[in-house]
C-alpha cells in the first residue's frame, strides 16, 4: 500500500491501522459518496456556518483484517475532495446525526468483523460536487492518504 494510492468506490484498501495504543489491520472500503440535502443540516443548528453549503455523505465499511481486537477505536480520518481536487470542508458532528453515523468501532470488533461508518463533507455550493474521498489516518498524512474516486 503506497500513500496516494487510488481505488474505485466499492474497492477495499487493506491498510495498517492504529488508534491510540491499538494497532492492527483493516480493510477499508468507501461504498458511496452521496449528495445530501442542505436541509439535512438544520437539525445541527449551525446557522450561517453551513448556509448555502451542500452536505455529502462519505459512506464506508471497515473490516477487521488482522488479529487485534479493535473495540472502541475509531476510523475518523476521512476527508472529501471537490472535483478540482481541493479539500471539501469537514463537518465534525458531536453526538447523533441520523443521516450519517460516525466511524466508531463497536465492542468485540475482532478478526473478520465488519461495521459501517460515515463522514460528512461540505460542498461550497450546489454547483460543486464532492467527487472523491481520502483516508489519511496513521500511517498516512493529509494529502498523502488512500483515495477513492
mmCIF file of C-alpha atoms in Angstrom:
data_model
loop_
_atom_site.group_PDB
_atom_site.id
_atom_site.type_symbol
_atom_site.label_atom_id
_atom_site.label_comp_id
_atom_site.label_asym_id
_atom_site.label_seq_id
_atom_site.Cartn_x
_atom_site.Cartn_y
_atom_site.Cartn_z
ATOM 1 C CA UNK A 1 0.000 0.000 0.000
ATOM 2 C CA UNK A 2 1.509 3.295 -1.117
ATOM 3 C CA UNK A 3 0.489 6.754 0.101
ATOM 4 C CA UNK A 4 -1.619 8.428 -2.582
ATOM 5 C CA UNK A 5 -2.911 5.134 -3.996
ATOM 6 C CA UNK A 6 -6.362 5.459 -5.575
ATOM 7 C CA UNK A 7 -9.177 2.922 -5.558
ATOM 8 C CA UNK A 8 -12.584 2.873 -7.181
ATOM 9 C CA UNK A 9 -15.591 3.464 -4.903
ATOM 10 C CA UNK A 10 -16.541 -0.034 -3.741
ATOM 11 C CA UNK A 11 -12.952 -1.344 -3.765
ATOM 12 C CA UNK A 12 -11.290 -2.332 -0.469
ATOM 13 C CA UNK A 13 -7.939 -0.956 0.648
ATOM 14 C CA UNK A 14 -6.102 -3.278 3.034
ATOM 15 C CA UNK A 15 -4.173 -0.946 5.298
ATOM 16 C CA UNK A 16 -2.319 -0.816 8.599
ATOM 17 C CA UNK A 17 -4.378 0.900 11.283
ATOM 18 C CA UNK A 18 -3.579 2.476 14.611
ATOM 19 C CA UNK A 19 -5.652 4.334 17.159
ATOM 20 C CA UNK A 20 -4.018 5.398 20.400
ATOM 21 C CA UNK A 21 -2.099 2.374 21.680
ATOM 22 C CA UNK A 22 -4.047 -0.065 19.492
ATOM 23 C CA UNK A 23 -2.779 -1.177 16.107
ATOM 24 C CA UNK A 24 -3.880 -3.755 13.593
ATOM 25 C CA UNK A 25 -5.047 -4.087 10.003
ATOM 26 C CA UNK A 26 -8.312 -3.062 8.391
ATOM 27 C CA UNK A 27 -9.979 -3.410 5.031
ATOM 28 C CA UNK A 28 -11.483 -0.002 4.364
ATOM 29 C CA UNK A 29 -13.976 0.480 1.535
ATOM 30 C CA UNK A 30 -15.667 3.725 0.549
ATOM 31 C CA UNK A 31 -19.035 2.364 -0.560
ATOM 32 C CA UNK A 32 -20.684 5.632 -1.668
ATOM 33 C CA UNK A 33 -20.297 9.402 -1.829
ATOM 34 C CA UNK A 34 -23.900 10.587 -1.631
ATOM 35 C CA UNK A 35 -25.200 14.095 -2.082
ATOM 36 C CA UNK A 36 -27.454 15.116 0.782
ATOM 37 C CA UNK A 37 -29.978 17.912 1.100
ATOM 38 C CA UNK A 38 -28.887 21.231 2.658
ATOM 39 C CA UNK A 39 -31.962 20.931 4.931
ATOM 40 C CA UNK A 40 -30.366 17.809 6.462
ATOM 41 C CA UNK A 41 -28.090 20.164 8.390
ATOM 42 C CA UNK A 42 -30.850 22.196 10.035
ATOM 43 C CA UNK A 43 -31.119 19.796 12.999
ATOM 44 C CA UNK A 44 -27.485 20.611 13.876
ATOM 45 C CA UNK A 45 -28.322 24.306 14.483
ATOM 46 C CA UNK A 46 -25.177 25.587 12.725
ATOM 47 C CA UNK A 47 -26.859 28.595 11.073
ATOM 48 C CA UNK A 48 -24.606 30.694 8.855
ATOM 49 C CA UNK A 49 -21.690 28.244 9.177
ATOM 50 C CA UNK A 50 -23.429 25.944 6.689
ATOM 51 C CA UNK A 51 -25.591 28.439 4.762
ATOM 52 C CA UNK A 52 -25.531 27.626 1.038
ATOM 53 C CA UNK A 53 -23.396 24.526 1.565
ATOM 54 C CA UNK A 54 -24.406 21.046 0.425
ATOM 55 C CA UNK A 55 -23.608 18.006 2.586
ATOM 56 C CA UNK A 56 -22.121 14.883 1.061
ATOM 57 C CA UNK A 57 -22.062 11.626 2.957
ATOM 58 C CA UNK A 58 -18.935 9.533 2.557
ATOM 59 C CA UNK A 59 -20.179 6.071 3.462
ATOM 60 C CA UNK A 60 -17.637 3.366 4.177
ATOM 61 C CA UNK A 61 -17.267 -0.112 5.588
ATOM 62 C CA UNK A 62 -14.493 -1.251 7.891
ATOM 63 C CA UNK A 63 -13.493 -4.880 8.311
ATOM 64 C CA UNK A 64 -11.005 -6.081 10.914
ATOM 65 C CA UNK A 65 -8.357 -7.599 8.660
ATOM 66 C CA UNK A 66 -5.963 -8.564 11.443
ATOM 67 C CA UNK A 67 -5.827 -10.385 14.742
ATOM 68 C CA UNK A 68 -6.047 -7.393 17.122
ATOM 69 C CA UNK A 69 -9.320 -6.561 18.876
ATOM 70 C CA UNK A 70 -10.080 -3.014 17.668
ATOM 71 C CA UNK A 71 -13.028 -2.453 20.040
ATOM 72 C CA UNK A 72 -13.777 1.222 20.692
ATOM 73 C CA UNK A 73 -11.187 2.515 18.206
ATOM 74 C CA UNK A 74 -12.441 4.971 15.584
ATOM 75 C CA UNK A 75 -11.913 5.285 11.853
ATOM 76 C CA UNK A 76 -12.371 9.013 11.577
ATOM 77 C CA UNK A 77 -9.722 10.493 9.296
ATOM 78 C CA UNK A 78 -11.942 10.590 6.220
ATOM 79 C CA UNK A 79 -11.855 13.689 4.013
ATOM 80 C CA UNK A 80 -13.872 14.683 0.952
ATOM 81 C CA UNK A 81 -12.335 16.334 -2.097
ATOM 82 C CA UNK A 82 -14.078 18.535 -4.645
ATOM 83 C CA UNK A 83 -13.994 17.929 -8.417
ATOM 84 C CA UNK A 84 -10.886 20.126 -8.800
ATOM 85 C CA UNK A 85 -9.020 18.078 -6.162
ATOM 86 C CA UNK A 86 -9.209 20.706 -3.424
ATOM 87 C CA UNK A 87 -10.366 19.707 0.051
ATOM 88 C CA UNK A 88 -14.038 19.873 0.900
ATOM 89 C CA UNK A 89 -14.923 21.426 4.250
ATOM 90 C CA UNK A 90 -15.247 18.884 7.059
ATOM 91 C CA UNK A 91 -18.225 18.804 9.350
ATOM 92 C CA UNK A 92 -17.470 17.295 12.738
ATOM 93 C CA UNK A 93 -20.671 16.121 14.392
ATOM 94 C CA UNK A 94 -20.738 15.768 18.153
ATOM 95 C CA UNK A 95 -23.490 13.416 19.261
ATOM 96 C CA UNK A 96 -26.006 11.738 16.987
ATOM 97 C CA UNK A 97 -26.725 12.726 13.398
ATOM 98 C CA UNK A 98 -29.108 10.161 11.928
ATOM 99 C CA UNK A 99 -28.140 10.944 8.330
ATOM 100 C CA UNK A 100 -24.510 9.978 8.933
ATOM 101 C CA UNK A 101 -23.266 7.853 11.833
ATOM 102 C CA UNK A 102 -19.530 8.258 12.561
ATOM 103 C CA UNK A 103 -16.729 5.725 12.427
ATOM 104 C CA UNK A 104 -16.586 4.399 15.998
ATOM 105 C CA UNK A 105 -15.816 0.699 16.069
ATOM 106 C CA UNK A 106 -18.097 -1.372 18.324
ATOM 107 C CA UNK A 107 -17.216 -3.578 21.263
ATOM 108 C CA UNK A 108 -15.998 -7.005 20.187
ATOM 109 C CA UNK A 109 -14.557 -5.735 16.884
ATOM 110 C CA UNK A 110 -12.327 -8.766 16.398
ATOM 111 C CA UNK A 111 -10.898 -10.523 13.328
ATOM 112 C CA UNK A 112 -13.392 -10.718 10.473
ATOM 113 C CA UNK A 113 -15.973 -8.329 11.992
ATOM 114 C CA UNK A 114 -17.369 -5.557 9.787
ATOM 115 C CA UNK A 115 -19.118 -2.281 10.536
ATOM 116 C CA UNK A 116 -20.278 0.812 8.652
ATOM 117 C CA UNK A 117 -19.182 4.416 9.105
ATOM 118 C CA UNK A 118 -19.890 7.788 7.585
ATOM 119 C CA UNK A 119 -18.199 11.189 7.344
ATOM 120 C CA UNK A 120 -19.747 14.493 6.257
ATOM 121 C CA UNK A 121 -18.029 16.702 3.695
ATOM 122 C CA UNK A 122 -19.478 20.056 2.653
ATOM 123 C CA UNK A 123 -19.501 21.361 -0.900
ATOM 124 C CA UNK A 124 -19.421 25.190 -1.008
ATOM 125 C CA UNK A 125 -22.490 25.384 -3.270
ATOM 126 C CA UNK A 126 -24.958 23.294 -5.257
ATOM 127 C CA UNK A 127 -22.850 23.719 -8.410
ATOM 128 C CA UNK A 128 -19.803 21.980 -6.888
ATOM 129 C CA UNK A 129 -19.665 18.282 -6.046
ATOM 130 C CA UNK A 130 -17.662 16.218 -3.581
ATOM 131 C CA UNK A 131 -16.120 13.818 -6.074
ATOM 132 C CA UNK A 132 -13.666 11.711 -4.067
ATOM 133 C CA UNK A 133 -12.675 10.661 -0.557
ATOM 134 C CA UNK A 134 -9.355 10.259 1.234
ATOM 135 C CA UNK A 135 -8.460 8.282 4.347
ATOM 136 C CA UNK A 136 -5.470 9.945 5.967
ATOM 137 C CA UNK A 137 -5.242 8.253 9.377
ATOM 138 C CA UNK A 138 -1.930 6.926 10.703
ATOM 139 C CA UNK A 139 0.361 5.844 8.996
ATOM 140 C CA UNK A 140 -0.776 8.258 6.279
ATOM 141 C CA UNK A 141 -0.948 12.071 6.297
ATOM 142 C CA UNK A 142 -3.419 14.518 4.783
ATOM 143 C CA UNK A 143 -2.849 14.763 1.040
ATOM 144 C CA UNK A 144 -0.853 11.523 1.065
ATOM 145 C CA UNK A 145 -3.574 9.109 2.117
ATOM 146 C CA UNK A 146 -5.585 6.435 0.372
ATOM 147 C CA UNK A 147 -8.155 7.751 -2.125
ATOM 148 C CA UNK A 148 -11.427 6.604 -3.661
ATOM 149 C CA UNK A 149 -12.989 8.070 -6.818
#
